[in-house]
Amino acid sequence: MKINSPLEAYKYLPQTNCGECGEATCMAFASKLIDRSGKTTDCSPLIKEKKFAKKLEELDRLLAPEIKEVEVGVGDRAVKIGGDDVLYRHKLTFFNKTKMFFDVTDTMEEAALVERVKNIANFKKFYVGRHLLLDGVAIRSVSNDPAKFAAAVKKVAEVGIPMIFCSFNPEVLKAGLEAAKDANPLLYAANKDNWKEIGELALEYNVPVVVSAVNDLDALKTLAKTFAEAGIKNIVLDPGTCPTGKGMKESFTNFLKIRRAGIMGDTEIAYPIMALPFTAWMAGISDPVSASYWETAMAAVFTIRYGDIMILHSMEPYATIPEVHMAETIYTDPRTPVAVDSKMYKVGNPTADSPVLFTTNFALTYYTVESDLSSNGIDCWLLAVNTDGIGVEASVAGGQLTADKVKDAFDKSGFDLKKDVTHNTVITPGLAARLQGDLEDKLSANILVGPMDSGRLPGFMEKNWPPKK
C-alpha cells in the first residue's frame, strides 16, 4: 500500500457523502479503505461514473498491497495468501495468515485417501472464541501416472476444499486440471525444465502457479518475471525449504531476502512464498514422532518469516495444534485486542437463583472464566463488560473498567438485578476488588469480591453461595 492516511485516499473519492457505501461520509469510507475493511467496489459512484475512472485506477494502484494477493480454491473454503505491506507486524499487521495444506499421494488406497482428506476437511480446534481450521489438501503425484493422479484429484475434489496439485510433469498436472475444472487449484511447480508447459497450463486454465528454483534467487526471479510478462498474474514463489543444517539457514535467509525485496518495491519478486516443512520426513529421521516434531519446528520458523502457504504431513494433534495456534497468534492484528461482544451470557442453565458474575470482554479473559465455570458445572450469568478488549487488572488500572462501565453494561444487556434474579448480588473479579464500594452505590446491589483467579471459583462458590442474607 503506497498510502497510509485516510486523507490521502479521500482525495480520490467522489466526496459527495452519498452514503451508498454504508458510511455517513466519504472520509469514513476512506478510513475503511486504509484498514482494508472496505473496498473501492463498495463506492457506487466511483465504479459507475466514467469521470472517476482515472481516480479509481490510481486509487486501486495506491491501495494495492506490496505483496501480491493470490487466491486458491473456490467458494466458502477458498483461501487468500500474501497481501502484506510490512516486514514487521507491529508496524501495521500481517494479513492473510499462513495457509496450511496437508499432503496425500495418488498411490494411497482409496479408503485411506478418503479418510485422510475428511480428517483434514473436518479438523476444528476452538481457540479464544473462534474455530481454527486446516486449509486444504496437497495431492502429490508419486506414481507420475496422469490417470492415477486424476482419480485421486476427483476423490479429493468431492470434499470441496482448496487443493494444490504437486508434480513437475505437465501431463500429470493437466490430467488433474481436467478432473477438477473450475476448482482453482494451485499448481506446484514450474522450474527451469518445465516452465514453458506449466506456464501454458496456468494460462489455459487460469489457475495460480508456483515457480520453483531451489536456493537460486536469480533463477526464481527470472521465472517469476517471465510468467508475469506472459500474463500470469497469480504467482507463488518456492525458493526451496531445506529441513536441516546449513541448508535450512540458507532457506531461511532466502525467505527474508525475497520478502524484504518485495516490501521495498521490487515488484518482480513481490509474491507469496511457499514453505515445505513436510521435507522433514525426507531428512533421514526414522522415528515418526521426531519427524513430526521437526516438521512442526520448521512450520513455526516459516510462519514467522515469511511463509504464506505451506505443505505439511503429520496430522497428529501434537503437531497440528501448535502449528495452527502459531499462525493464529502471529496473524492476530496487534492494533485490536481480541474481544467478545459485550453482553450477558448464560453459562449452563442458570435460573433466578443462580449467581451473577462479570468480567471484561478481552476474549482470553472471558473464555478462561467461562471455561472455569462451565467445566465445574456452575450454572450462572456472566456479563462481559466492554473494556476495549483489555483484561481485568490492566483495565481497572487504566480506567476502562469502572463502576459506571459495569452499570452501563448491565443496562445495555437488559438484565435487571432486582427482577431477573432473587438475590440482587453480583460477584466481582478479585482483581477489581477496589470497585466494590462504587459498584454497591451504582448498582444498588450486594457485591461479593471473588477470587483473584477464576480457577478458584468452585471453592469460592462452595463457601459463599448462596449469599448470606
Tab-separated table of N, CA, C and O in Angstrom, residues 71-80 101 135 157 159-163 180-186 205-208:
chain	number	residue	atom	x	y	z
A	71	GLU	N	-5.414	-16.013	-4.627
A	71	GLU	CA	-6.493	-16.835	-4.076
A	71	GLU	C	-6.405	-18.253	-4.629
A	71	GLU	O	-6.159	-18.467	-5.822
A	72	VAL	N	-6.604	-19.226	-3.739
A	72	VAL	CA	-6.587	-20.643	-4.107
A	72	VAL	C	-7.917	-21.254	-3.701
A	72	VAL	O	-8.401	-21.046	-2.584
A	73	GLY	N	-8.514	-22.029	-4.598
A	73	GLY	CA	-9.796	-22.650	-4.310
A	73	GLY	C	-10.958	-21.751	-4.666
A	73	GLY	O	-10.786	-20.623	-5.144
A	74	VAL	N	-12.151	-22.262	-4.448
A	74	VAL	CA	-13.377	-21.517	-4.753
A	74	VAL	C	-14.372	-21.704	-3.597
A	74	VAL	O	-14.231	-22.602	-2.779
A	75	GLY	N	-15.365	-20.843	-3.574
A	75	GLY	CA	-16.425	-20.992	-2.583
A	75	GLY	C	-16.019	-20.520	-1.205
A	75	GLY	O	-15.045	-19.768	-1.026
A	76	ASP	N	-16.752	-21.001	-0.199
A	76	ASP	CA	-16.548	-20.550	1.179
A	76	ASP	C	-15.196	-20.949	1.745
A	76	ASP	O	-14.673	-20.276	2.647
A	77	ARG	N	-14.610	-22.041	1.256
A	77	ARG	CA	-13.339	-22.511	1.803
A	77	ARG	C	-12.129	-21.963	1.042
A	77	ARG	O	-10.982	-22.318	1.356
A	78	ALA	N	-12.352	-21.122	0.016
A	78	ALA	CA	-11.237	-20.535	-0.725
A	78	ALA	C	-10.330	-19.757	0.229
A	78	ALA	O	-10.793	-19.186	1.221
A	79	VAL	N	-9.036	-19.757	-0.052
A	79	VAL	CA	-8.078	-19.087	0.826
A	79	VAL	C	-7.302	-18.037	0.047
A	79	VAL	O	-7.062	-18.168	-1.154
A	80	LYS	N	-6.916	-16.974	0.755
A	80	LYS	CA	-6.081	-15.916	0.185
A	80	LYS	C	-4.732	-15.941	0.879
A	80	LYS	O	-4.655	-16.089	2.105
A	101	PHE	N	-1.706	-26.666	4.136
A	101	PHE	CA	-2.223	-27.767	3.321
A	101	PHE	C	-1.504	-29.048	3.736
A	101	PHE	O	-0.284	-29.045	3.926
A	135	ASP	N	-6.455	-25.812	5.999
A	135	ASP	CA	-6.889	-25.036	4.838
A	135	ASP	C	-7.093	-25.823	3.555
A	135	ASP	O	-7.861	-25.406	2.694
A	157	ALA	N	-11.587	-33.683	-4.655
A	157	ALA	CA	-12.455	-32.578	-5.071
A	157	ALA	C	-13.874	-32.737	-4.532
A	157	ALA	O	-14.582	-31.746	-4.347
A	159	VAL	N	-14.766	-33.344	-1.652
A	159	VAL	CA	-14.876	-32.757	-0.315
A	159	VAL	C	-15.063	-31.243	-0.389
A	159	VAL	O	-15.636	-30.631	0.512
A	160	GLY	N	-14.556	-30.623	-1.446
A	160	GLY	CA	-14.794	-29.202	-1.655
A	160	GLY	C	-13.877	-28.257	-0.911
A	160	GLY	O	-14.288	-27.146	-0.544
A	161	ILE	N	-12.621	-28.677	-0.658
A	161	ILE	CA	-11.668	-27.760	-0.033
A	161	ILE	C	-10.545	-27.463	-1.028
A	161	ILE	O	-10.331	-28.209	-1.983
A	162	PRO	N	-9.814	-26.349	-0.829
A	162	PRO	CA	-8.756	-25.967	-1.777
A	162	PRO	C	-7.705	-27.057	-1.947
A	162	PRO	O	-7.423	-27.831	-1.021
A	163	MET	N	-7.110	-27.086	-3.146
A	163	MET	CA	-6.139	-28.131	-3.481
A	163	MET	C	-4.862	-27.536	-4.066
A	163	MET	O	-4.901	-26.492	-4.729
A	180	ALA	N	-10.735	-31.698	-12.256
A	180	ALA	CA	-11.342	-30.761	-11.298
A	180	ALA	C	-11.405	-29.368	-11.914
A	180	ALA	O	-10.793	-28.417	-11.426
A	181	LYS	N	-12.138	-29.264	-13.009
A	181	LYS	CA	-12.287	-27.982	-13.670
A	181	LYS	C	-13.007	-26.993	-12.752
A	181	LYS	O	-13.894	-27.365	-11.996
A	182	ASP	N	-12.587	-25.751	-12.820
A	182	ASP	CA	-13.198	-24.661	-12.050
A	182	ASP	C	-12.940	-24.763	-10.551
A	182	ASP	O	-13.577	-24.074	-9.767
A	183	ALA	N	-11.992	-25.617	-10.117
A	183	ALA	CA	-11.676	-25.712	-8.688
A	183	ALA	C	-10.582	-24.734	-8.277
A	183	ALA	O	-10.311	-24.582	-7.084
A	184	ASN	N	-9.941	-24.087	-9.248
A	184	ASN	CA	-8.885	-23.096	-8.995
A	184	ASN	C	-7.787	-23.631	-8.075
A	184	ASN	O	-7.458	-23.025	-7.055
A	185	PRO	N	-7.184	-24.785	-8.433
A	185	PRO	CA	-6.092	-25.321	-7.609
A	185	PRO	C	-4.809	-24.525	-7.846
A	185	PRO	O	-4.675	-23.784	-8.833
A	186	LEU	N	-3.862	-24.691	-6.951
A	186	LEU	CA	-2.532	-24.127	-7.113
A	186	LEU	C	-1.640	-25.196	-7.727
A	186	LEU	O	-1.573	-26.319	-7.224
A	205	TYR	N	-5.921	-22.644	-18.070
A	205	TYR	CA	-6.931	-22.955	-17.059
A	205	TYR	C	-7.143	-21.815	-16.061
A	205	TYR	O	-7.979	-21.921	-15.174
A	206	ASN	N	-6.365	-20.754	-16.231
A	206	ASN	CA	-6.486	-19.565	-15.383
A	206	ASN	C	-6.399	-19.937	-13.901
A	206	ASN	O	-7.298	-19.659	-13.101
A	207	VAL	N	-5.299	-20.579	-13.528
A	207	VAL	CA	-5.089	-21.008	-12.145
A	207	VAL	C	-3.759	-20.449	-11.633
A	207	VAL	O	-2.857	-20.152	-12.412
A	208	PRO	N	-3.624	-20.302	-10.329
A	208	PRO	CA	-2.343	-19.846	-9.760
A	208	PRO	C	-1.280	-20.923	-9.892
A	208	PRO	O	-1.594	-22.118	-9.973
